[in-house]
Short mmCIF file of C-alpha atoms in Angstrom, two decimals:
data_model
loop_
_atom_site.label_atom_id
_atom_site.label_comp_id
_atom_site.label_asym_id
_atom_site.label_seq_id
_atom_site.Cartn_x
_atom_site.Cartn_y
_atom_site.Cartn_z
CA UNK A 1 37.82 35.66 43.92
CA UNK A 2 41.13 36.61 45.28
CA UNK A 3 40.50 40.41 44.92
CA UNK A 4 37.12 40.13 46.83
CA UNK A 5 39.11 38.40 49.63
CA UNK A 6 41.84 41.01 49.64
CA UNK A 7 39.06 43.79 49.88
CA UNK A 8 37.16 41.99 52.66
CA UNK A 9 40.30 41.53 54.69
CA UNK A 10 41.15 45.23 54.34
CA UNK A 11 37.58 46.21 55.65
CA UNK A 12 37.81 43.81 58.40
CA UNK A 13 41.24 45.12 59.49
CA UNK A 14 39.93 48.80 59.23
CA UNK A 15 37.08 47.92 61.47
CA UNK A 16 39.01 45.57 63.79
CA UNK A 17 36.76 42.55 63.20
CA UNK A 18 38.31 39.06 63.51
CA UNK A 19 36.33 37.16 60.75
CA UNK A 20 33.61 37.56 58.32
CA UNK A 21 30.99 34.57 58.43
CA UNK A 22 29.09 34.14 55.18
CA UNK A 23 26.05 31.90 55.53
CA UNK A 24 23.92 32.80 52.46
CA UNK A 25 24.45 30.90 49.23
CA UNK A 26 24.99 34.02 47.08
CA UNK A 27 27.73 35.32 49.34
CA UNK A 28 29.43 32.12 50.07
CA UNK A 29 29.76 31.48 46.31
CA UNK A 30 30.79 35.16 45.82
CA UNK A 31 33.79 34.75 48.35
CA UNK A 32 34.77 31.19 47.56
CA UNK A 33 33.11 29.56 44.50
CA UNK A 34 31.30 27.13 46.87
CA UNK A 35 27.76 26.61 45.75
CA UNK A 36 26.49 24.12 48.24
CA UNK A 37 23.26 24.59 50.18
CA UNK A 38 24.68 24.44 53.57
CA UNK A 39 27.64 25.71 55.64
CA UNK A 40 29.60 28.91 56.17
CA UNK A 41 32.64 30.57 54.47
CA UNK A 42 34.82 32.27 57.05
CA UNK A 43 37.35 34.87 55.88
CA UNK A 44 39.82 36.57 58.30
CA UNK A 45 43.49 37.55 58.47
CA UNK A 46 45.18 34.44 57.06
CA UNK A 47 41.96 32.56 57.37
CA UNK A 48 39.72 31.28 54.53
CA UNK A 49 37.66 28.26 55.65
CA UNK A 50 34.64 26.44 54.41
CA UNK A 51 32.70 25.15 57.34
CA UNK A 52 30.19 22.51 56.37
CA UNK A 53 28.68 19.10 56.88
CA UNK A 54 29.25 15.67 55.22
CA UNK A 55 26.74 16.29 52.48
CA UNK A 56 29.05 18.96 50.85
CA UNK A 57 32.75 17.76 51.73
CA UNK A 58 33.41 16.82 48.15
CA UNK A 59 31.64 19.67 46.55
CA UNK A 60 33.51 22.12 48.67
CA UNK A 61 36.94 20.49 47.88
CA UNK A 62 36.12 20.80 44.13
CA UNK A 63 34.48 24.30 44.11
CA UNK A 64 36.72 26.13 46.67
CA UNK A 65 40.13 24.37 46.37
CA UNK A 66 41.98 27.53 47.87
CA UNK A 67 39.95 27.19 51.21
CA UNK A 68 40.47 24.95 54.13
CA UNK A 69 37.71 22.55 54.81
CA UNK A 70 36.29 22.18 58.40
CA UNK A 71 33.89 19.42 58.89
CA UNK A 72 30.68 19.93 60.86
CA UNK A 73 29.65 16.71 62.68
CA UNK A 74 27.23 15.78 65.43
CA UNK A 75 29.81 16.80 68.00
CA UNK A 76 31.27 19.85 66.16
CA UNK A 77 29.51 22.84 64.85
CA UNK A 78 29.94 26.52 64.17
CA UNK A 79 29.82 27.43 67.87
CA UNK A 80 32.70 24.93 68.51
CA UNK A 81 34.71 26.46 65.43
CA UNK A 82 34.27 30.00 66.78
CA UNK A 83 35.28 29.21 70.30
CA UNK A 84 38.07 26.89 69.27
CA UNK A 85 39.57 29.66 67.20
CA UNK A 86 39.14 32.29 70.14
CA UNK A 87 37.35 34.73 67.72
CA UNK A 88 36.08 37.64 69.69
CA UNK A 89 34.29 39.70 66.88
CA UNK A 90 32.39 38.10 64.11
CA UNK A 91 30.65 40.00 61.27
CA UNK A 92 27.66 38.12 59.93
CA UNK A 93 24.92 38.47 57.40
CA UNK A 94 22.06 39.95 59.52
CA UNK A 95 19.77 40.07 56.48
CA UNK A 96 20.20 36.23 56.07
CA UNK A 97 20.56 34.82 59.38
CA UNK A 98 17.47 33.88 61.27
CA UNK A 99 16.77 35.46 64.70
CA UNK A 100 16.83 31.88 66.20
CA UNK A 101 20.26 31.16 64.71
CA UNK A 102 21.53 34.61 66.00
CA UNK A 103 20.16 34.13 69.47
CA UNK A 104 21.77 30.59 69.75
CA UNK A 105 25.04 32.01 68.75
CA UNK A 106 24.70 34.76 71.32
CA UNK A 107 23.68 32.27 74.06
CA UNK A 108 26.47 29.89 73.45
CA UNK A 109 29.14 32.51 72.73
CA UNK A 110 28.23 35.41 75.18
CA UNK A 111 31.85 36.72 74.95
CA UNK A 112 31.69 37.10 71.43
CA UNK A 113 30.57 40.48 69.72
CA UNK A 114 28.33 39.80 66.68
CA UNK A 115 28.59 42.50 64.22
CA UNK A 116 25.86 43.24 61.32
CA UNK A 117 28.03 42.62 58.14
CA UNK A 118 25.81 43.32 55.13
CA UNK A 119 27.28 46.72 54.70
CA UNK A 120 30.74 45.28 54.48
CA UNK A 121 29.81 42.98 51.82
CA UNK A 122 27.87 45.68 49.95
CA UNK A 123 30.90 47.92 50.13
CA UNK A 124 33.41 45.37 48.61
CA UNK A 125 30.81 44.59 45.77
CA UNK A 126 30.45 48.09 44.72
CA UNK A 127 33.35 47.91 42.30
CA UNK A 128 33.18 44.98 40.05
CA UNK A 129 36.17 42.81 39.29
CA UNK A 130 37.20 41.81 35.61
CA UNK A 131 35.77 38.28 36.45
CA UNK A 132 32.43 39.67 37.74
CA UNK A 133 32.06 41.91 34.57
CA UNK A 134 32.78 38.98 32.35
CA UNK A 135 30.11 37.00 34.23
CA UNK A 136 27.56 39.92 33.70
CA UNK A 137 28.29 39.89 29.86
CA UNK A 138 27.90 36.10 29.70
CA UNK A 139 24.51 36.08 31.66
CA UNK A 140 23.35 38.78 29.19
CA UNK A 141 24.41 36.65 26.25
CA UNK A 142 22.71 33.54 27.69
CA UNK A 143 19.46 35.56 28.64
CA UNK A 144 19.10 36.95 24.99
CA UNK A 145 19.72 33.46 23.49
CA UNK A 146 17.05 32.04 25.67
CA UNK A 147 14.54 34.65 24.68
CA UNK A 148 15.29 34.41 21.21
CA UNK A 149 14.74 30.63 21.14
CA UNK A 150 11.67 31.04 23.25
CA UNK A 151 9.94 33.56 20.78
CA UNK A 152 11.16 31.47 17.80
CA UNK A 153 9.21 28.54 19.33
CA UNK A 154 6.23 30.10 20.87
CA UNK A 155 3.03 28.51 19.44
CA UNK A 156 -0.66 29.32 19.99
CA UNK A 157 -2.24 26.87 22.42
CA UNK A 158 0.81 26.52 24.63
CA UNK A 159 0.11 26.64 28.25
CA UNK A 160 1.94 28.75 30.92
CA UNK A 161 3.47 25.47 32.33
CA UNK A 162 4.71 24.41 28.78
CA UNK A 163 6.29 27.90 28.37
CA UNK A 164 7.98 27.55 31.69
CA UNK A 165 9.26 24.35 31.12
CA UNK A 166 10.73 25.49 27.71
CA UNK A 167 12.48 28.37 29.19
CA UNK A 168 14.03 25.95 31.91
CA UNK A 169 15.09 23.54 29.27
CA UNK A 170 16.54 26.42 27.05
CA UNK A 171 18.45 27.82 29.91
CA UNK A 172 20.25 24.36 30.44
CA UNK A 173 20.86 24.21 26.67
CA UNK A 174 22.64 27.62 26.72
CA UNK A 175 24.70 26.98 29.72
CA UNK A 176 22.82 28.56 32.63
CA UNK A 177 23.42 27.23 36.14
CA UNK A 178 20.02 28.20 37.08
CA UNK A 179 17.53 31.20 37.61
CA UNK A 180 17.85 34.00 40.12
CA UNK A 181 14.08 33.57 40.52
CA UNK A 182 11.44 31.51 38.87
CA UNK A 183 10.71 32.61 35.17
CA UNK A 184 7.42 34.52 35.18
CA UNK A 185 5.28 32.83 32.40
CA UNK A 186 1.83 34.17 32.51
CA UNK A 187 -0.81 34.97 29.73
CA UNK A 188 -4.32 36.12 29.49
CA UNK A 189 -6.09 37.18 32.92
CA UNK A 190 -3.00 35.98 34.88
CA UNK A 191 -0.62 38.36 33.09
CA UNK A 192 -1.44 41.03 35.73
CA UNK A 193 0.04 39.10 38.50
CA UNK A 194 3.50 40.44 39.15
CA UNK A 195 4.98 37.13 40.43
CA UNK A 196 2.28 34.73 39.53
CA UNK A 197 2.83 30.90 39.25
CA UNK A 198 2.22 29.22 35.72
CA UNK A 199 -0.97 27.28 35.29
#
């Protein structure tokens, strides 16, 4: 993770941007290891903060021990955090943040420049770290093990729901943390549905 932070800080410095504000779960985890459902990861020059609410304090402390925890409360939110720190330029995930959230930030912080930052993250993700490559290798091994177990246990008469449940259970047995998307287990006339739901 340290390599990602170094690369991100270099790009921010090149583009004269104070901080990057990650709000999507995937990029929050990519930068910090924090896999909670809510909050922000803030990275800047000498700054690496997890800004999140009480539901995720303990998880943030465990998963992002190298990050400083900033607590969101009823009286303190991301707007207060940005204003308090005097940030003038904030790169954000424009492909994840809602229009409503963006307009709220612009209204409350009119002096701050909000810069679309997806291209920044895409740039630093182009070259994979050894840790990332190891993760890809492990995920391929787990996927192959799930597929083998699935086909070894597939029986005539199983419903799509039963097959789907088997894949979920096999994923847990083989150490998967979750699915990038729901497994597509469709048979018969349903098999032509690209992303149908099991019945």
